[in-house]
Coordinates of C-alpha atoms and ligand atoms in Angstrom, one line a residue:
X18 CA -25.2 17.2 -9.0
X19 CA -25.7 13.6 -10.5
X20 CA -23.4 11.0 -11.5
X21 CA -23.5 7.2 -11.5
X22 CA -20.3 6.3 -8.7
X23 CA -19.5 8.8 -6.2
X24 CA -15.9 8.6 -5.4
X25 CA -14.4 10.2 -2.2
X26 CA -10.7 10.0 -2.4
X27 CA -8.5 10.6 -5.3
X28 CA -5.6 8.1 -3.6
X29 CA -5.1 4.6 -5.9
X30 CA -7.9 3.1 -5.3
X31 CA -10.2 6.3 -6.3
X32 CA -8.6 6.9 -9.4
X33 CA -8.0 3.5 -10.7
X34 CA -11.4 3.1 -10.0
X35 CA -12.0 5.9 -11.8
X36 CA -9.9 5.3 -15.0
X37 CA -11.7 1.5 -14.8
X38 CA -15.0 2.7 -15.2
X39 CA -14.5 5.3 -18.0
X40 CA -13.1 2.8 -20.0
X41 CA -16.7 0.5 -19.5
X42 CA -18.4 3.5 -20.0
X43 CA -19.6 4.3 -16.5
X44 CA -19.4 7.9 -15.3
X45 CA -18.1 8.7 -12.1
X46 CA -16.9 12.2 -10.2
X47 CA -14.3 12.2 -7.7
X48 CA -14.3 14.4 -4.3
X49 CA -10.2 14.9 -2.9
X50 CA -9.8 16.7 0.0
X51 CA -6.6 17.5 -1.0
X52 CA -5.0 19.7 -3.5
X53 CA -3.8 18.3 -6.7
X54 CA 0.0 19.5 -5.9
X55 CA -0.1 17.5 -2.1
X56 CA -1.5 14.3 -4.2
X57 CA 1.1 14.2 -6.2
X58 CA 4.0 14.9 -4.0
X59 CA 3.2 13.0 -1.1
X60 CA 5.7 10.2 -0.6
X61 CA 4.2 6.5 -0.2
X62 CA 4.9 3.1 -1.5
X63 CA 7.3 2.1 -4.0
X64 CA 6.8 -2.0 -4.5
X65 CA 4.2 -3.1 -7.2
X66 CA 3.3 -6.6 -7.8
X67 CA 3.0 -8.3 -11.1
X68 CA 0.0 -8.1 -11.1
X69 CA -0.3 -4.3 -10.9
X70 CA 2.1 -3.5 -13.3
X71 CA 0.2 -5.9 -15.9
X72 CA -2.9 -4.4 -14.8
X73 CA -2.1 -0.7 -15.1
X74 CA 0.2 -1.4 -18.4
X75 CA -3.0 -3.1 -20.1
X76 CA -5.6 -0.3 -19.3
X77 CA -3.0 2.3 -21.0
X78 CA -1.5 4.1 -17.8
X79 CA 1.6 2.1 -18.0
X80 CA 3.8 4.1 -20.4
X81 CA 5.9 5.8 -18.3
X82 CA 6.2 3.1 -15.6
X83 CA 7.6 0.7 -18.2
X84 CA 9.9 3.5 -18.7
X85 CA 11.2 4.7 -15.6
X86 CA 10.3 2.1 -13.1
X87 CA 13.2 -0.5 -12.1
X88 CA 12.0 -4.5 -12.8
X89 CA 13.2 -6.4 -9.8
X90 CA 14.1 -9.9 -9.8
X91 CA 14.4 -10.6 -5.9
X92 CA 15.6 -9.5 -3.1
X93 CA 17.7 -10.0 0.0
X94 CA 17.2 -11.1 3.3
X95 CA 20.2 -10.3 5.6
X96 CA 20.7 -11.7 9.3
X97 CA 23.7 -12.6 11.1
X98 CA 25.8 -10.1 9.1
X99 CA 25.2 -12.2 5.4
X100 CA 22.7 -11.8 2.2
X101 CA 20.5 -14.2 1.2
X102 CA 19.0 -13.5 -2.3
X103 CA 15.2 -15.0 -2.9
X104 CA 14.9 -15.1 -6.5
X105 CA 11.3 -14.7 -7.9
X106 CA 11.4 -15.4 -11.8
X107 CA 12.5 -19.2 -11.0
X108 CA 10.5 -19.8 -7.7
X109 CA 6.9 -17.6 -9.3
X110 CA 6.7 -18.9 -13.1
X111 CA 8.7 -16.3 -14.0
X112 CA 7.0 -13.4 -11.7
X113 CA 8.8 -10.2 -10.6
X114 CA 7.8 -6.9 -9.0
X115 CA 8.2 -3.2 -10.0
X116 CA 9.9 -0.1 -8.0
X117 CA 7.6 2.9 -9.1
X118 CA 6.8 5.2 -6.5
X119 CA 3.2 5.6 -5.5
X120 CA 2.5 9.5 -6.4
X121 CA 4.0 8.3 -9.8
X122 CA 1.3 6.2 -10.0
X123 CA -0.9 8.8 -9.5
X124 CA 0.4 11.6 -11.9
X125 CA -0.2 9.4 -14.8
X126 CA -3.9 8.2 -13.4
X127 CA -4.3 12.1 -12.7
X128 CA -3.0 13.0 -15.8
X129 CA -5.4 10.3 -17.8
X130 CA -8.5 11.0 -16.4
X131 CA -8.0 14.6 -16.5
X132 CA -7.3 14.2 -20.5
X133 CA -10.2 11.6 -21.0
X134 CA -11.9 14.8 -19.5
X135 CA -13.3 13.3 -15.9
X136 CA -14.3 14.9 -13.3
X137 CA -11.5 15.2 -10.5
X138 CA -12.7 18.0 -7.4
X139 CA -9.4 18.9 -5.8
X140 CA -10.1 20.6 -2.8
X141 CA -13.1 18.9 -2.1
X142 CA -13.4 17.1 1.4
X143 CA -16.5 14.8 1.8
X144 CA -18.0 15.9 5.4
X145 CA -20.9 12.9 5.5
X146 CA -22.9 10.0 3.5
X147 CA -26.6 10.6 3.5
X148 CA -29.5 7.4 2.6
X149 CA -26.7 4.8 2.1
X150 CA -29.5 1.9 2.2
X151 CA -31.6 4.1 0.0
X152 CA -31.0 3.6 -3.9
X153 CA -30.2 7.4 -4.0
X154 CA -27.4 7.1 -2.0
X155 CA -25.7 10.7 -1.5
X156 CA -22.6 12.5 -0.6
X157 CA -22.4 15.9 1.6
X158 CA -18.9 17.8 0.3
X159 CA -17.6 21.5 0.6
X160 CA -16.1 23.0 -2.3
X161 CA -14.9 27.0 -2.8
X162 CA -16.3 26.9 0.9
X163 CA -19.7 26.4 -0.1
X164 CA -22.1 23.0 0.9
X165 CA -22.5 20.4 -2.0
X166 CA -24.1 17.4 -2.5
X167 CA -23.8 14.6 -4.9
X168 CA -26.5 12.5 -5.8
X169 CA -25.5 8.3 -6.8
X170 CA -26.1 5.2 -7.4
X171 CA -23.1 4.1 -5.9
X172 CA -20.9 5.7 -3.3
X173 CA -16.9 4.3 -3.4
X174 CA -15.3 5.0 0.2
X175 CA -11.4 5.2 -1.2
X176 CA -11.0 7.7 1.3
X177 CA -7.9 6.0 3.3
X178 CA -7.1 5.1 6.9
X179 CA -8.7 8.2 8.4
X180 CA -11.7 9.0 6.3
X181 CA -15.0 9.7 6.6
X182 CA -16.3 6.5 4.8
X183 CA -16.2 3.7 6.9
X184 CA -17.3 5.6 10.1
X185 CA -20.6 6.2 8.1
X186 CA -21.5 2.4 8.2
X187 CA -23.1 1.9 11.5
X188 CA -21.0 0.3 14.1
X189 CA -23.3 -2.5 14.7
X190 CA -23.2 -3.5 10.8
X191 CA -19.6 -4.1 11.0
X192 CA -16.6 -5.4 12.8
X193 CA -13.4 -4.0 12.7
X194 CA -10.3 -6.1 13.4
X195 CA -7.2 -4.8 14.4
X196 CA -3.4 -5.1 15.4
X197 CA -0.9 -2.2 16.8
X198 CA 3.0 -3.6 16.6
X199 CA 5.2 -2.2 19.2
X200 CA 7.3 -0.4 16.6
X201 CA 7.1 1.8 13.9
X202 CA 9.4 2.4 11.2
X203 CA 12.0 6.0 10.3
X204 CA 11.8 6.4 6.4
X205 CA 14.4 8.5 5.1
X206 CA 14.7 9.7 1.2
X207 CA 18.5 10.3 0.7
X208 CA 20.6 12.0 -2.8
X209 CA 22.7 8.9 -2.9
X210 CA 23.9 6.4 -5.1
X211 CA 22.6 2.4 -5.0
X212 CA 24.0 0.6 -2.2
X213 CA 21.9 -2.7 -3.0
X214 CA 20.9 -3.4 -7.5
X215 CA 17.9 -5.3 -4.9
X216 CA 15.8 -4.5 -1.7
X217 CA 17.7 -5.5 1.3
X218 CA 14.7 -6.8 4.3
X219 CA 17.5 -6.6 7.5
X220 CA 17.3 -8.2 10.8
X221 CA 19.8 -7.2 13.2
X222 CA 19.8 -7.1 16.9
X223 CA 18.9 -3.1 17.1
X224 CA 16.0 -3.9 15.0
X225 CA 15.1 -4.3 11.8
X226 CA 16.3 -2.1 8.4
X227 CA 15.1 -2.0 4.9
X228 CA 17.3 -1.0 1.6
X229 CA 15.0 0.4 -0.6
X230 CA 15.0 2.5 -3.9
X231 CA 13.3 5.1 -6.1
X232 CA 16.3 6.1 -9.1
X233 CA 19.6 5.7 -9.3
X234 CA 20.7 9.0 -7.8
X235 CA 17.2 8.5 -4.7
X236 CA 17.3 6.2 -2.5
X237 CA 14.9 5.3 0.0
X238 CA 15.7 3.3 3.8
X239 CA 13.6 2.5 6.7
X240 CA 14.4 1.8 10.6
X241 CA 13.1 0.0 13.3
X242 CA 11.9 2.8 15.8
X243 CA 10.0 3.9 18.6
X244 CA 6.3 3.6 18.3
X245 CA 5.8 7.2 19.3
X246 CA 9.6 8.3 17.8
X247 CA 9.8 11.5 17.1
X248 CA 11.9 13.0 13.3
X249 CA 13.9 15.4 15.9
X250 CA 15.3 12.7 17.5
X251 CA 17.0 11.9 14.6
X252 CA 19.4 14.1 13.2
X253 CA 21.5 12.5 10.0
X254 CA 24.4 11.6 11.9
X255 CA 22.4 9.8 13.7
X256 CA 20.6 7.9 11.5
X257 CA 23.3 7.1 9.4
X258 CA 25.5 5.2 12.2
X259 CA 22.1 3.1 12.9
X260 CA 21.7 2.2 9.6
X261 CA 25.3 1.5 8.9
X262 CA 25.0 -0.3 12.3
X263 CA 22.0 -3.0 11.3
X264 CA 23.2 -3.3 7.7
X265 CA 26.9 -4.3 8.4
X266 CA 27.9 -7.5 6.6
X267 CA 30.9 -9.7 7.1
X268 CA 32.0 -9.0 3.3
X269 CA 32.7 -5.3 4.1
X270 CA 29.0 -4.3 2.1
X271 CA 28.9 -0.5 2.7
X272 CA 26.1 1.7 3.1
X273 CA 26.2 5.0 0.2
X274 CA 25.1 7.8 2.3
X275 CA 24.1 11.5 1.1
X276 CA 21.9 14.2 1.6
X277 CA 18.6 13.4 3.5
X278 CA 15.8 15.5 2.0
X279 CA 12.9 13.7 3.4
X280 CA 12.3 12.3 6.8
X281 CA 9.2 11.2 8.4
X282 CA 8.0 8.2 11.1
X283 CA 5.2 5.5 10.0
X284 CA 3.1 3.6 12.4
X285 CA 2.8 -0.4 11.9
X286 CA -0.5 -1.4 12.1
X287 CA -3.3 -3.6 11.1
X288 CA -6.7 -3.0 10.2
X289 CA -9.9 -4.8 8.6
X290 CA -13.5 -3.4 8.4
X291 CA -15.4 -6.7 7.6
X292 CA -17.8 -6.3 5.9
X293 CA -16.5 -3.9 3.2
X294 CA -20.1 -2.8 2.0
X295 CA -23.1 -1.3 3.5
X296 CA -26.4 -0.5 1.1
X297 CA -24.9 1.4 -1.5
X298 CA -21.7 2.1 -0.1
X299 CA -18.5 0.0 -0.7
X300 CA -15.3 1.1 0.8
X301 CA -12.2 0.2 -1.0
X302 CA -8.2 0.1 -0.7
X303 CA -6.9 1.4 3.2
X304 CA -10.2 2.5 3.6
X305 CA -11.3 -0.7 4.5
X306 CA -8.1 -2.1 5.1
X307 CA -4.9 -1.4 6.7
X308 CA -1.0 -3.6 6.8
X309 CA 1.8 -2.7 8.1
X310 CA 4.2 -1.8 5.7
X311 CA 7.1 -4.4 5.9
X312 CA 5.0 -6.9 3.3
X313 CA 4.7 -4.2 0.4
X314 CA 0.8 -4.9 0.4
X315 CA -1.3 -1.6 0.8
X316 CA -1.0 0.2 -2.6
X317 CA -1.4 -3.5 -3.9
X318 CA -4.7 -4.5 -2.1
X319 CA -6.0 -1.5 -3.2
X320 CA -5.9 -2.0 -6.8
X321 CA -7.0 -5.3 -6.4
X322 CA -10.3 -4.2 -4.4
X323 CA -11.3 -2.0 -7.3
X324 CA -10.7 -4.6 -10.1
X325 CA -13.3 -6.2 -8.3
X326 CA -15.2 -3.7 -8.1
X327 CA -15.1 -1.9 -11.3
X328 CA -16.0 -5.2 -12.9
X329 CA -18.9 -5.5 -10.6
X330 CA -20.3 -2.2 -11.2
X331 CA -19.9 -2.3 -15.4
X332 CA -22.2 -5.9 -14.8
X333 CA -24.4 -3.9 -12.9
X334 CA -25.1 -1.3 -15.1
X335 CA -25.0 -3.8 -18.4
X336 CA -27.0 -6.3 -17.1
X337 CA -28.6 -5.3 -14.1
X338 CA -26.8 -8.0 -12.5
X339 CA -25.9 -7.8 -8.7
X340 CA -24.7 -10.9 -7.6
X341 CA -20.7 -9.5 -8.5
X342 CA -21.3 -6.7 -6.2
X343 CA -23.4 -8.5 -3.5
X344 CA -19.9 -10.2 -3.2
X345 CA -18.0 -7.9 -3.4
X346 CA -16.9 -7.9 0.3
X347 CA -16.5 -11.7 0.2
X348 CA -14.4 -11.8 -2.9
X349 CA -12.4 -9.1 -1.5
X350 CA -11.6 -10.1 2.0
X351 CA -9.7 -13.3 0.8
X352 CA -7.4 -11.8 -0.6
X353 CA -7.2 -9.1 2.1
X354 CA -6.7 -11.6 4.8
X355 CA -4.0 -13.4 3.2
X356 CA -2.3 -10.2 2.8
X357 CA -3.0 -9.6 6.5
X358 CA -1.4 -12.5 7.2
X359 CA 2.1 -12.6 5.1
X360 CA 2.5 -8.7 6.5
X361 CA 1.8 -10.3 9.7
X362 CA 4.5 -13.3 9.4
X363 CA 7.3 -10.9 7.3
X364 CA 6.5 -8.1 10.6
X365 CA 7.1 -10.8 12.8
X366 CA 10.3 -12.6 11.5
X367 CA 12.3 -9.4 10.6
X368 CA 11.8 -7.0 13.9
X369 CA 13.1 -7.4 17.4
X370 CA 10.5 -6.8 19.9
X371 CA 10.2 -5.0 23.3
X372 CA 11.5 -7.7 26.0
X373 CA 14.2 -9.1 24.2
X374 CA 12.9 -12.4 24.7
X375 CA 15.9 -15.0 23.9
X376 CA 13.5 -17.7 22.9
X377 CA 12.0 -15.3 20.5
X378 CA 15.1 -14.3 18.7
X379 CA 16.3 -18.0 18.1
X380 CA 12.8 -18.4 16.4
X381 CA 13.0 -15.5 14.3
X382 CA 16.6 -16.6 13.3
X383 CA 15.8 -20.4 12.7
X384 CA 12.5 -18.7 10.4
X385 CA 14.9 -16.6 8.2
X386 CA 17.7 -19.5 7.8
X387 CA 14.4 -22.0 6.7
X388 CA 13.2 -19.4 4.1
X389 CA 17.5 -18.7 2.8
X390 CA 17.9 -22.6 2.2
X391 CA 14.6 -24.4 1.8
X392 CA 12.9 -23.6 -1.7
X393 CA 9.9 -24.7 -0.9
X394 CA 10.0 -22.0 2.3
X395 CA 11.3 -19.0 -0.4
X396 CA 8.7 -20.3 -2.7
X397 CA 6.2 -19.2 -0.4
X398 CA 7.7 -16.1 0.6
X399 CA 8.1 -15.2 -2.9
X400 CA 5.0 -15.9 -4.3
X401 CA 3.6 -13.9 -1.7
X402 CA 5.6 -11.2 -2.8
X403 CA 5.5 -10.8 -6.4
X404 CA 1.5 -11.1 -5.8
X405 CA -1.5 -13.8 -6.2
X406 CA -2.9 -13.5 -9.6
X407 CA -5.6 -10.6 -10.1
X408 CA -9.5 -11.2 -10.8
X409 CA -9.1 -9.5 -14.5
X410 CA -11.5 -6.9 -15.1
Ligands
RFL740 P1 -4.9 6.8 0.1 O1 -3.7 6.7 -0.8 O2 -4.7 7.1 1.5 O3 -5.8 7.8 -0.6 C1 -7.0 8.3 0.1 C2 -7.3 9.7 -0.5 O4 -8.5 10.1 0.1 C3 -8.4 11.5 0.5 N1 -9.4 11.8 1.5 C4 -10.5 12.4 1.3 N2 -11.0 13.0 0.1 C5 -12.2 13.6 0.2 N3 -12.9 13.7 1.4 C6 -12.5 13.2 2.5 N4 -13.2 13.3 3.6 C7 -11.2 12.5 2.5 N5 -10.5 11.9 3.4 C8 -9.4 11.4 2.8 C9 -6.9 11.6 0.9 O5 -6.5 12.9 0.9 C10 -6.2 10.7 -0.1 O6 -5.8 11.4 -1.2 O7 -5.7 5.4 0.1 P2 -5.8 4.3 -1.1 O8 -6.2 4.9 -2.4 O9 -6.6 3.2 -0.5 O10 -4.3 3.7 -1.3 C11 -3.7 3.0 -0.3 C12 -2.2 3.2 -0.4 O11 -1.9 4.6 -0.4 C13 -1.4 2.6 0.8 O12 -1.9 1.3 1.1 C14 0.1 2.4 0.4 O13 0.8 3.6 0.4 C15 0.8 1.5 1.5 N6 2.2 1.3 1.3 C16 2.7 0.4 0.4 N7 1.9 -0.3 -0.4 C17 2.4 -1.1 -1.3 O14 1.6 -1.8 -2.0 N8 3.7 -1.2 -1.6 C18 4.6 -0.5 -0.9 O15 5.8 -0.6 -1.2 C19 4.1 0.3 0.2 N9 5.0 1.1 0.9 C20 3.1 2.2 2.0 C21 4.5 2.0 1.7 C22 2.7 3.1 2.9 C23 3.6 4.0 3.5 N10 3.1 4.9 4.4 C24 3.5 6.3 4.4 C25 1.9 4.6 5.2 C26 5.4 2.8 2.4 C27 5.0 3.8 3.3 C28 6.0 4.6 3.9
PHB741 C1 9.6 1.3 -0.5 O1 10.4 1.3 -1.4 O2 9.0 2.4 -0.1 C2 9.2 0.1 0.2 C3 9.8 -1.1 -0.1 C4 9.5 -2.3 0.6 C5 8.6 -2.3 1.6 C6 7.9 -1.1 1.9 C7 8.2 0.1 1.2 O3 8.2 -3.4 2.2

């Protein structure tokens, strides 16, 4: 088997990349380890930038987001028991985000690649990368329990956090940087009316909470917990009085509560693999990159790797041209980093760590009353937020 990319991973990054290069005219086949039903069902992020939305709208997989995803205008930090609302239109230029979940996302990218007729192996793990610095790079995959290979130009490592992409550049060729937090966070999905029209970002003494949504009858929360927490130490009850607990106000805000259907614990972590490329191999989205979740980033980064890279690879094979994906990594990292580091500050500011260091706190607090009443402090916060403008394709 030929093609011109090699994709492992049908995730965001995979299939974007994907859609991208069908529309330049540059084939590509992608190996999932997973079945088409798990993809789709398997619940992620929900926050997309500006820049996303735009993006995905104006290569035509943007119908039904524009339908059924909810524009958000800000959103609200909450400490000592009162809201603060950080508006985006008037501190970005008139920027907002989107709340569409991830495997959303994903149906319609399925769904338009499939139609467009591309190649899309379900149940197809990638087991290794073979002559990576050769130009016949070449991927080792099983399929119907049988030993494949495909033969590239280009292999794209979208294979997530625990792949089999990055491991195949050799450890002295990169350098991997890395933070664990001493936390990680409960997500819950609950059959439950809107408490909050915005996402509430909550720090509170027991730790911190998030407000989230995905429809007007889903809603979706987070918790501060235990690194190594455990979803059976949580039944509802339970998680209900600690939510109720972090998100009291002195208004009397309450909490709408239902049926949890969903439950599941999510480490906080960061990652880079620096650089991104290796011969023919460029690793995109969390395969190359990792942030915890409390900026909104991941899903984000990774569309923004493979704009870069789909644009680099259509100048490639128009022009011969490699300088755009010499750089790849380069171009990539900067923006990477910079994500790194406002998932870094928001981590920091909004949960309590171990040692309930007093000093600490009254840092944390000063921090979150600067960003409520300086606009140049929300500004930043905000622009952050809603997304740096995308490298167009
Ligand atoms: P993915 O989505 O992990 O996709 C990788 C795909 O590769 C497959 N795979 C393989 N396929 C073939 N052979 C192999 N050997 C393979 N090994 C793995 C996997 O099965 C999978 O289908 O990576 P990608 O495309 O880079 O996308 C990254 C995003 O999924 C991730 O960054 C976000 O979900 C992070 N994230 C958020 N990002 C945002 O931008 N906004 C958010 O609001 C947001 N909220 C979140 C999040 C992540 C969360 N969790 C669960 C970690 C909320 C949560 C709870
Ligand atoms: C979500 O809706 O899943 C969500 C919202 C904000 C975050 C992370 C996740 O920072």
């Amino acid at each position: 088997m030929r093609t011109q990319v090699g994709i492992v991973g049908a995730g965001p990054a995979g299939l974007l990349l994907s859609h991208l290069l069908h529309l330049e005219g540059v084939e590509s086949v992608v190996l999932e380890s997973r079945s088409r039903e798990a993809v789709e069902q398997t619940i992620r992020a929900g926050v997309l930038e500006q820049g996303t939305v735009d993006l995905l709208t104006s290569v035509g997989v943007g119908d039904r987001m524009q339908r059924e995803g909810a524009v958000h205008h800000g959103i609200e930090l909450r400490f000592d028991g009162r809201g603060h609302r950080i508006d985006f239109p008037s501190l970005t230029g008139g920027r907002a985000i989107m709340l569409y979940a991830q495997h959303e996302v994903l149906k319609d990218l399925i769904k338009a690649r499939l139609e467009a007729g591309g190649d899309i192996r379900f149940e197809a793990p990638a087991v290794g990368l073979d002559d990576l610095d050769s130009d016949r790079p070449r991927v080792r995959f099983q399929q119907d329990g049988r030993d494949q290979e495909l033969e590239c130009d280009v292999v794209a490592g979208c294979d997530g956090s625990w792949g089999v992409c990055l491991p195949a550049i050799p450890a002295d060729r990169r350098t991997e940087y890395h933070r664990e937090y001493p936390f990680g966070w409960f997500g819950i999905l609950a059959e439950a009316p809107q408490s909050s029209k915005e996402i509430v970002y909550t720090y509170h003494e027991r730790g911190f909470a998030l407000v989230s949504t995905r429809s007007p009858t889903v809603q979706r929360l987070y918790f501060q917990c235990e690194p190594d927490d455990e979803v059976g130490n949580w039944p509802d009850e339970r998680i209900w009085a600690e939510l109720r607990a972090r998100l009291e106000t002195r208004d009397g805000w309450t909490l709408a509560e239902g049926p949890i259907f969903q439950k599941g614990v999510i480490t906080m972590r960061s990652v880079v693999c620096q650089p991104m490329q290796y011969g023919r191999l460029f690793l995109a989205g969390d395969a190359a990159h990792i942030v915890p979740a409390t900026g909104a980033k991941g899903l984000n980064l990774a569309v923004a790797d493979v704009v870069v890279l789909a644009r680099a690879l259509v100048e490639r094979d128009r022009s011969g041209r490699t300088d755009l994906l010499d750089a790849y990594s380069d171009t990539c990292l900067r923006r990477v980093w910079r994500a790194q580091h406002f998932s870094w500050w928001m981590t920091s500011m909004l949960h309590r760590f171990p040692g309930d260091d007093p000093f600490q706190h009254q840092l944390q607090l000063s921090q979150l009353r600067y960003v409520a009443s300086s606009p140049a402090a929300a500004a930043s916060l905000a622009e952050n937020y809603v997304g740096l403008p995308l490298e167009r394709p």
